[in-house]
CSV table of C-alpha atoms and ligand atoms in Angstrom, one decimal:
chain,number,residue,atom,x,y,z
R,1,MET,CA,115.9,84.4,78.6
R,2,SER,CA,116.6,87.5,76.9
R,3,ARG,CA,117.5,91.0,78.5
R,4,LEU,CA,115.2,93.5,78.1
R,5,ASP,CA,115.9,97.1,77.1
R,6,ILE,CA,115.1,99.5,80.5
R,7,LEU,CA,113.4,102.9,80.0
R,8,HIS,CA,114.8,105.9,81.5
R,9,PHE,CA,113.6,108.9,83.0
R,10,PRO,CA,112.2,111.4,81.8
R,11,ASP,CA,110.2,108.7,79.7
R,12,SER,CA,106.2,109.1,80.0
R,13,ARG,CA,105.9,105.2,79.7
R,14,LEU,CA,107.3,105.1,83.1
R,15,ARG,CA,104.0,106.9,84.1
R,16,ARG,CA,101.4,104.4,83.4
R,17,ARG,CA,99.4,102.7,86.2
R,18,CYS,CA,100.3,99.0,85.4
R,19,LYS,CA,97.2,96.3,85.3
R,20,PRO,CA,96.8,93.8,87.8
R,21,VAL,CA,98.3,90.0,86.6
R,22,GLY,CA,95.0,87.9,86.0
R,23,THR,CA,96.8,84.4,85.8
R,24,VAL,CA,100.3,83.8,86.4
R,25,ASP,CA,100.8,81.9,83.0
R,26,ASP,CA,103.6,81.0,80.8
R,27,LYS,CA,103.7,84.6,79.3
R,28,VAL,CA,104.0,86.1,83.0
R,29,LYS,CA,106.7,83.6,83.8
R,30,ARG,CA,108.7,84.5,81.0
R,31,LEU,CA,108.4,88.4,81.8
R,32,ILE,CA,109.7,87.5,85.4
R,33,ASP,CA,112.7,85.4,84.1
R,34,ASP,CA,113.3,88.1,81.5
R,35,MET,CA,113.3,90.7,84.4
R,36,PHE,CA,115.7,88.6,86.7
R,37,GLU,CA,118.1,88.4,83.9
R,38,THR,CA,118.0,92.2,82.9
R,39,MET,CA,118.3,93.5,86.7
R,40,TYR,CA,121.2,91.2,87.3
R,41,GLU,CA,122.8,92.1,84.1
R,42,ALA,CA,122.3,95.9,85.0
R,43,PRO,CA,123.4,95.4,88.0
R,44,GLY,CA,120.6,96.2,90.2
R,45,ILE,CA,118.7,94.8,93.2
R,46,GLY,CA,115.2,95.7,91.7
R,47,LEU,CA,113.2,96.2,88.7
R,48,SER,CA,109.7,96.7,87.8
R,49,ALA,CA,108.0,95.5,85.0
R,50,PRO,CA,107.0,99.2,83.7
R,51,GLN,CA,110.7,99.8,83.7
R,52,VAL,CA,111.2,97.2,80.4
R,53,ASN,CA,107.8,98.4,78.8
R,54,ALA,CA,105.6,95.5,80.2
R,55,ASP,CA,101.8,96.5,81.5
R,56,ALA,CA,101.9,94.3,84.3
R,57,ARG,CA,101.9,94.4,88.3
R,58,VAL,CA,105.1,92.6,88.4
R,59,VAL,CA,108.4,93.1,90.4
R,60,THR,CA,112.0,91.4,90.9
R,61,ILE,CA,113.7,92.1,93.7
R,62,ASP,CA,117.5,90.5,95.2
R,63,VAL,CA,119.3,92.6,98.0
R,64,SER,CA,121.8,90.0,98.5
R,65,LYS,CA,125.4,90.3,97.7
R,66,ASP,CA,125.5,87.4,95.9
R,67,ARG,CA,122.2,86.8,94.0
R,68,SER,CA,121.1,84.1,96.3
R,69,ALA,CA,117.3,85.7,97.3
R,70,PRO,CA,115.5,86.1,94.4
R,71,LEU,CA,112.3,87.7,95.2
R,72,CYS,CA,109.3,88.0,92.7
R,73,LEU,CA,106.2,90.1,93.9
R,74,ILE,CA,102.8,89.8,91.6
R,75,ASN,CA,100.0,92.2,92.3
R,76,PRO,CA,102.0,93.2,95.4
R,77,GLU,CA,100.0,95.1,98.4
R,78,ILE,CA,101.0,96.9,101.3
R,79,LEU,CA,99.3,95.5,104.5
R,80,ALA,CA,101.0,97.5,107.2
R,81,THR,CA,104.0,99.9,107.3
R,82,ASP,CA,105.8,100.7,110.4
R,83,GLY,CA,108.5,103.5,111.7
R,84,GLU,CA,110.5,105.6,109.3
R,85,ALA,CA,113.7,105.5,107.8
R,86,GLU,CA,115.9,107.9,105.4
R,87,THR,CA,117.8,105.5,102.9
R,88,GLU,CA,119.9,106.6,99.7
R,89,GLU,CA,118.2,105.2,96.7
R,90,GLY,CA,118.9,104.7,93.2
R,91,CYS,CA,117.1,103.5,90.2
R,92,LEU,CA,117.9,101.5,86.9
R,93,SER,CA,116.1,104.4,85.1
R,94,VAL,CA,117.7,107.0,86.4
R,95,PRO,CA,121.3,106.0,86.1
R,96,GLY,CA,124.0,108.0,88.1
R,97,VAL,CA,121.4,109.8,90.5
R,98,PHE,CA,121.6,108.9,94.4
R,99,GLU,CA,119.2,110.6,96.5
R,100,LEU,CA,118.0,110.4,100.0
R,101,VAL,CA,114.4,109.4,100.2
R,102,LYS,CA,112.0,108.8,103.5
R,103,ARG,CA,109.9,106.1,103.6
R,104,PRO,CA,108.3,103.8,106.3
R,105,GLU,CA,111.2,101.7,107.8
R,106,ARG,CA,109.1,98.0,107.9
R,107,VAL,CA,106.3,96.6,105.8
R,108,ARG,CA,104.2,93.9,105.4
R,109,VAL,CA,103.4,93.4,101.8
R,110,ARG,CA,101.0,90.5,100.0
R,111,ALA,CA,101.8,89.3,96.7
R,112,LEU,CA,101.6,86.4,94.6
R,113,ASP,CA,105.2,84.7,93.6
R,114,ARG,CA,106.0,82.8,90.4
R,115,ASP,CA,103.7,79.8,91.1
R,116,GLY,CA,100.9,81.7,91.2
R,117,ARG,CA,100.8,81.2,95.1
R,118,SER,CA,99.8,84.1,97.7
R,119,ARG,CA,102.4,85.0,100.1
R,120,GLU,CA,103.0,87.6,102.6
R,121,ILE,CA,106.3,89.2,103.5
R,122,GLU,CA,107.7,91.1,106.3
R,123,ALA,CA,110.5,93.4,105.5
R,124,GLU,CA,113.1,95.6,106.9
R,125,GLY,CA,116.0,97.8,106.1
R,126,LEU,CA,117.1,97.6,102.4
R,127,LEU,CA,114.7,94.7,101.8
R,128,ALA,CA,111.7,97.4,102.7
R,129,VAL,CA,112.9,99.9,100.8
R,130,CYS,CA,113.7,98.1,97.4
R,131,ILE,CA,109.9,96.7,97.8
R,132,GLN,CA,108.4,100.2,98.3
R,133,HIS,CA,110.6,101.6,95.6
R,134,GLU,CA,109.5,99.2,93.3
R,135,MET,CA,105.8,99.2,94.1
R,136,ASP,CA,105.9,102.6,93.1
R,137,HIS,CA,106.8,102.0,89.6
R,138,LEU,CA,103.6,100.1,89.2
R,139,ASP,CA,101.4,103.2,90.1
R,140,GLY,CA,103.9,105.5,88.0
R,141,GLN,CA,105.7,106.7,90.9
R,142,LEU,CA,109.3,107.5,90.8
R,143,PHE,CA,112.1,108.0,93.7
R,144,VAL,CA,112.8,111.7,92.2
R,145,ASP,CA,108.9,112.2,93.1
R,146,TYR,CA,109.9,112.7,96.4
R,147,LEU,CA,113.0,115.4,95.9
R,148,SER,CA,112.0,118.9,95.7
R,149,ARG,CA,110.5,120.1,92.3
R,150,LEU,CA,113.9,121.7,91.6
R,151,LYS,CA,116.3,118.8,92.2
R,152,ARG,CA,113.9,116.9,90.1
R,153,GLU,CA,114.1,119.3,87.2
R,154,ARG,CA,117.9,119.3,87.7
R,155,ILE,CA,117.9,115.6,87.3
R,156,ARG,CA,115.5,115.9,84.6
R,157,LYS,CA,117.4,118.2,82.3
R,158,LYS,CA,120.9,116.2,83.0
R,159,ALA,CA,118.8,112.7,81.6
R,160,GLU,CA,117.5,114.5,78.8
R,161,LYS,CA,120.8,115.9,77.8
R,162,ALA,CA,122.6,112.5,78.2
R,163,GLN,CA,120.3,110.7,76.3
R,164,ARG,CA,120.5,113.2,73.5
R,165,HIS,CA,124.2,112.5,73.4
R,166,ALA,CA,123.6,108.5,73.6
U,201,LIG,NI1,113.3,102.0,90.3
């Protein structure tokens, strides 16, 4: 396994719409393993393939405190949503920024797992937020897109300044 570089907002590569995975082969499995390692090292609770510059609809998640609940979603689709909740979100591609975002409170999702089997997952609370946040990445959407234009611009300027100094 190896740790991958994480792209940072406002990198335009984070805006691409990712391609579905055809077959869950060894290459995809290696990407998944590398994404888990990268996510745990960061540390973060979710990572999406475009954040490590991979064009594939793959997401890794673990919202547990002790890294005991790794969840990998391949080609995820939302089947149903319910309710509404506002949660403070952050993103490994937008370091240091935490803002409230409103999303459905519960989701039902269908996805392939690491073995290529189709699964349905019902989630609520933090897991539901994380699934939706990571799935947004697959379509080039970031959590800052839910904020006001003014706030997003401020975050962008701060990020660009930080990257110039890095
Ligand atoms: Ni993110």
